[in-house]
mmCIF file of C-alpha atoms in Angstrom:
data_model
loop_
_atom_site.group_PDB
_atom_site.id
_atom_site.type_symbol
_atom_site.label_atom_id
_atom_site.label_comp_id
_atom_site.label_asym_id
_atom_site.label_seq_id
_atom_site.Cartn_x
_atom_site.Cartn_y
_atom_site.Cartn_z
ATOM 1 C CA UNK A 3 9.219 -127.376 -5.965
ATOM 2 C CA UNK A 4 10.873 -124.557 -4.130
ATOM 3 C CA UNK A 5 10.383 -121.113 -4.950
ATOM 4 C CA UNK A 6 13.440 -118.902 -6.035
ATOM 5 C CA UNK A 7 14.677 -116.904 -3.006
ATOM 6 C CA UNK A 8 15.210 -113.543 -3.741
ATOM 7 C CA UNK A 9 18.031 -111.586 -2.004
ATOM 8 C CA UNK A 10 17.288 -108.342 -0.724
ATOM 9 C CA UNK A 11 19.883 -105.528 0.043
ATOM 10 C CA UNK A 12 19.980 -104.292 3.381
ATOM 11 C CA UNK A 13 18.024 -100.835 3.936
ATOM 12 C CA UNK A 14 21.276 -98.891 4.519
ATOM 13 C CA UNK A 15 22.664 -99.861 1.151
ATOM 14 C CA UNK A 16 19.597 -99.343 -0.667
ATOM 15 C CA UNK A 17 19.104 -95.770 0.720
ATOM 16 C CA UNK A 18 22.626 -94.893 0.006
ATOM 17 C CA UNK A 19 22.642 -96.277 -3.632
ATOM 18 C CA UNK A 20 19.449 -94.239 -4.407
ATOM 19 C CA UNK A 21 21.049 -91.119 -2.631
ATOM 20 C CA UNK A 22 23.919 -91.590 -4.907
ATOM 21 C CA UNK A 23 21.967 -91.877 -7.960
ATOM 22 C CA UNK A 24 19.893 -88.902 -7.129
ATOM 23 C CA UNK A 25 22.999 -86.815 -6.500
ATOM 24 C CA UNK A 26 24.486 -87.830 -9.789
ATOM 25 C CA UNK A 27 21.478 -87.118 -11.607
ATOM 26 C CA UNK A 28 21.204 -83.627 -10.117
ATOM 27 C CA UNK A 29 24.703 -82.958 -10.791
ATOM 28 C CA UNK A 30 24.193 -83.642 -14.701
ATOM 29 C CA UNK A 31 20.950 -81.916 -14.692
ATOM 30 C CA UNK A 32 22.387 -78.736 -13.207
ATOM 31 C CA UNK A 33 25.429 -78.468 -15.373
ATOM 32 C CA UNK A 34 25.046 -75.915 -18.067
ATOM 33 C CA UNK A 35 25.890 -76.746 -21.665
ATOM 34 C CA UNK A 36 28.964 -75.081 -22.776
ATOM 35 C CA UNK A 37 29.128 -73.798 -26.397
ATOM 36 C CA UNK A 38 31.989 -74.362 -28.613
ATOM 37 C CA UNK A 39 34.463 -71.279 -28.195
ATOM 38 C CA UNK A 40 35.698 -71.557 -31.815
ATOM 39 C CA UNK A 41 32.131 -71.233 -33.156
ATOM 40 C CA UNK A 42 31.485 -68.265 -30.706
ATOM 41 C CA UNK A 43 34.579 -66.645 -32.309
ATOM 42 C CA UNK A 44 33.641 -67.333 -35.797
ATOM 43 C CA UNK A 45 30.161 -65.879 -34.886
ATOM 44 C CA UNK A 46 31.797 -62.758 -33.736
ATOM 45 C CA UNK A 47 34.127 -62.505 -36.722
ATOM 46 C CA UNK A 48 31.067 -62.738 -38.928
ATOM 47 C CA UNK A 49 29.236 -59.976 -36.984
ATOM 48 C CA UNK A 50 32.451 -57.543 -37.046
ATOM 49 C CA UNK A 51 33.991 -58.021 -40.421
ATOM 50 C CA UNK A 52 31.816 -57.145 -43.460
ATOM 51 C CA UNK A 53 31.258 -59.674 -46.157
ATOM 52 C CA UNK A 54 32.806 -62.551 -43.940
ATOM 53 C CA UNK A 55 30.368 -65.681 -43.872
ATOM 54 C CA UNK A 56 30.731 -68.753 -41.871
ATOM 55 C CA UNK A 57 30.428 -71.993 -44.347
ATOM 56 C CA UNK A 58 30.726 -75.155 -42.082
ATOM 57 C CA UNK A 59 32.697 -76.807 -39.229
ATOM 58 C CA UNK A 60 34.369 -80.032 -39.472
ATOM 59 C CA UNK A 61 37.166 -81.554 -37.115
ATOM 60 C CA UNK A 62 37.659 -78.337 -35.187
ATOM 61 C CA UNK A 63 38.077 -76.083 -38.081
ATOM 62 C CA UNK A 64 35.512 -73.575 -38.962
ATOM 63 C CA UNK A 65 35.657 -72.562 -42.660
ATOM 64 C CA UNK A 66 34.782 -69.005 -43.561
ATOM 65 C CA UNK A 67 34.333 -67.364 -46.785
ATOM 66 C CA UNK A 68 35.135 -63.536 -47.906
ATOM 67 C CA UNK A 69 35.534 -61.918 -51.255
ATOM 68 C CA UNK A 70 39.004 -60.764 -50.346
ATOM 69 C CA UNK A 71 40.298 -64.403 -49.814
ATOM 70 C CA UNK A 72 40.184 -67.627 -51.575
ATOM 71 C CA UNK A 73 40.364 -69.710 -48.568
ATOM 72 C CA UNK A 74 39.958 -68.729 -44.814
ATOM 73 C CA UNK A 75 39.609 -71.079 -41.914
ATOM 74 C CA UNK A 76 39.760 -70.828 -37.979
ATOM 75 C CA UNK A 77 41.052 -73.979 -36.127
ATOM 76 C CA UNK A 78 40.886 -74.638 -32.690
ATOM 77 C CA UNK A 79 42.705 -76.873 -30.089
ATOM 78 C CA UNK A 80 45.254 -78.499 -32.028
ATOM 79 C CA UNK A 81 48.504 -80.552 -31.074
ATOM 80 C CA UNK A 82 50.717 -77.470 -30.613
ATOM 81 C CA UNK A 83 48.299 -74.604 -30.964
ATOM 82 C CA UNK A 84 45.183 -73.126 -29.091
ATOM 83 C CA UNK A 85 43.575 -71.096 -31.801
ATOM 84 C CA UNK A 86 44.892 -70.810 -35.518
ATOM 85 C CA UNK A 87 43.885 -68.591 -38.432
ATOM 86 C CA UNK A 88 44.655 -69.533 -41.991
ATOM 87 C CA UNK A 89 44.088 -67.362 -45.108
ATOM 88 C CA UNK A 90 45.060 -67.700 -48.649
ATOM 89 C CA UNK A 91 44.972 -65.483 -51.768
ATOM 90 C CA UNK A 92 46.372 -64.584 -55.080
ATOM 91 C CA UNK A 93 50.052 -64.199 -55.252
ATOM 92 C CA UNK A 94 49.546 -60.527 -55.772
ATOM 93 C CA UNK A 95 47.855 -59.450 -52.595
ATOM 94 C CA UNK A 96 45.378 -56.638 -52.421
ATOM 95 C CA UNK A 97 44.765 -54.170 -49.455
ATOM 96 C CA UNK A 98 41.653 -55.825 -48.898
ATOM 97 C CA UNK A 99 43.411 -58.938 -47.957
ATOM 98 C CA UNK A 100 45.844 -57.219 -45.598
ATOM 99 C CA UNK A 101 42.741 -55.512 -43.908
ATOM 100 C CA UNK A 102 40.956 -58.745 -43.693
ATOM 101 C CA UNK A 103 43.879 -60.767 -42.002
ATOM 102 C CA UNK A 104 44.539 -57.930 -39.688
ATOM 103 C CA UNK A 105 41.015 -57.389 -38.637
ATOM 104 C CA UNK A 106 40.422 -61.190 -37.989
ATOM 105 C CA UNK A 107 43.722 -61.556 -36.236
ATOM 106 C CA UNK A 108 42.919 -58.505 -34.007
ATOM 107 C CA UNK A 109 39.503 -59.968 -33.122
ATOM 108 C CA UNK A 110 40.666 -63.728 -32.635
ATOM 109 C CA UNK A 111 43.874 -63.057 -30.597
ATOM 110 C CA UNK A 112 42.623 -59.694 -28.843
ATOM 111 C CA UNK A 113 45.520 -57.623 -29.948
ATOM 112 C CA UNK A 114 45.084 -54.038 -31.121
ATOM 113 C CA UNK A 115 44.043 -53.878 -34.865
ATOM 114 C CA UNK A 116 47.152 -51.752 -35.669
ATOM 115 C CA UNK A 117 49.640 -54.284 -34.309
ATOM 116 C CA UNK A 118 47.862 -57.019 -35.909
ATOM 117 C CA UNK A 119 47.960 -55.255 -39.471
ATOM 118 C CA UNK A 120 51.528 -54.540 -38.966
ATOM 119 C CA UNK A 121 52.598 -58.056 -38.046
ATOM 120 C CA UNK A 122 50.573 -59.786 -40.579
ATOM 121 C CA UNK A 123 51.339 -57.453 -43.619
ATOM 122 C CA UNK A 124 55.356 -57.657 -42.435
ATOM 123 C CA UNK A 125 55.243 -61.181 -42.900
ATOM 124 C CA UNK A 126 53.355 -61.255 -46.190
ATOM 125 C CA UNK A 127 55.536 -58.684 -47.737
ATOM 126 C CA UNK A 128 58.825 -60.470 -46.667
ATOM 127 C CA UNK A 129 58.375 -63.120 -49.097
ATOM 128 C CA UNK A 130 60.507 -62.416 -52.209
ATOM 129 C CA UNK A 131 63.704 -63.095 -53.953
ATOM 130 C CA UNK A 132 65.958 -62.305 -50.970
ATOM 131 C CA UNK A 133 64.037 -64.071 -48.102
ATOM 132 C CA UNK A 134 62.554 -66.830 -50.009
ATOM 133 C CA UNK A 135 58.974 -68.121 -50.117
ATOM 134 C CA UNK A 136 58.617 -69.312 -46.615
ATOM 135 C CA UNK A 137 58.646 -66.858 -43.870
ATOM 136 C CA UNK A 138 58.234 -67.595 -40.141
ATOM 137 C CA UNK A 139 58.305 -64.957 -37.681
ATOM 138 C CA UNK A 140 56.976 -64.000 -34.132
ATOM 139 C CA UNK A 141 55.078 -60.932 -33.536
ATOM 140 C CA UNK A 142 53.422 -59.591 -30.396
ATOM 141 C CA UNK A 143 53.299 -63.318 -28.983
ATOM 142 C CA UNK A 144 52.048 -64.613 -32.236
ATOM 143 C CA UNK A 145 53.411 -67.019 -34.480
ATOM 144 C CA UNK A 146 53.090 -66.056 -38.074
ATOM 145 C CA UNK A 147 54.135 -68.446 -41.037
ATOM 146 C CA UNK A 148 53.839 -66.948 -44.539
ATOM 147 C CA UNK A 149 54.096 -69.254 -47.591
ATOM 148 C CA UNK A 150 54.040 -68.303 -51.470
ATOM 149 C CA UNK A 151 53.574 -70.535 -54.629
ATOM 150 C CA UNK A 152 53.603 -69.652 -57.943
ATOM 151 C CA UNK A 153 50.183 -68.578 -58.070
ATOM 152 C CA UNK A 154 49.002 -68.424 -54.349
ATOM 153 C CA UNK A 155 50.324 -66.819 -51.033
ATOM 154 C CA UNK A 156 49.037 -67.841 -47.542
ATOM 155 C CA UNK A 157 49.408 -66.771 -44.007
ATOM 156 C CA UNK A 158 49.019 -68.700 -40.785
ATOM 157 C CA UNK A 159 48.680 -67.010 -37.457
ATOM 158 C CA UNK A 160 48.952 -69.109 -34.326
ATOM 159 C CA UNK A 161 49.108 -68.666 -30.417
ATOM 160 C CA UNK A 162 50.811 -71.500 -28.785
ATOM 161 C CA UNK A 163 48.997 -73.470 -25.956
ATOM 162 C CA UNK A 164 51.573 -72.105 -23.256
ATOM 163 C CA UNK A 165 50.640 -68.566 -24.145
#
């Protein structure tokens, strides 16, 4: 009976292999954990805007709640956009909704609150008989899309990936 012969790697290969594994382990151990930027923005919104609460996060979309809006969400890293704010309310919009959307837009996209409120209210107020129920406009490097149905009005504020 012959015993199995075991092959041994040469010393230089063994030492370089162990050094490579040690370096790989050190690289992964030293890398800091990165938080989701969308979650950070949602937490900042909840701290800054009174009455705003974070509901849950699913598929890069953070759902928020506020008394002035029926639906409110913050989306991150879509196909054509970097960050997106979506807000929906009744067809007859209240000043609290304009203030909420303007404040959230200012915080998310880092524009002055006056400019954000002006742009979002301009888009929402343009919907009507003469211009129709779907308005798309651009204001201060933001893409604004306002839509109105028989019962609801909504606005989507985006900034493109290239901006």
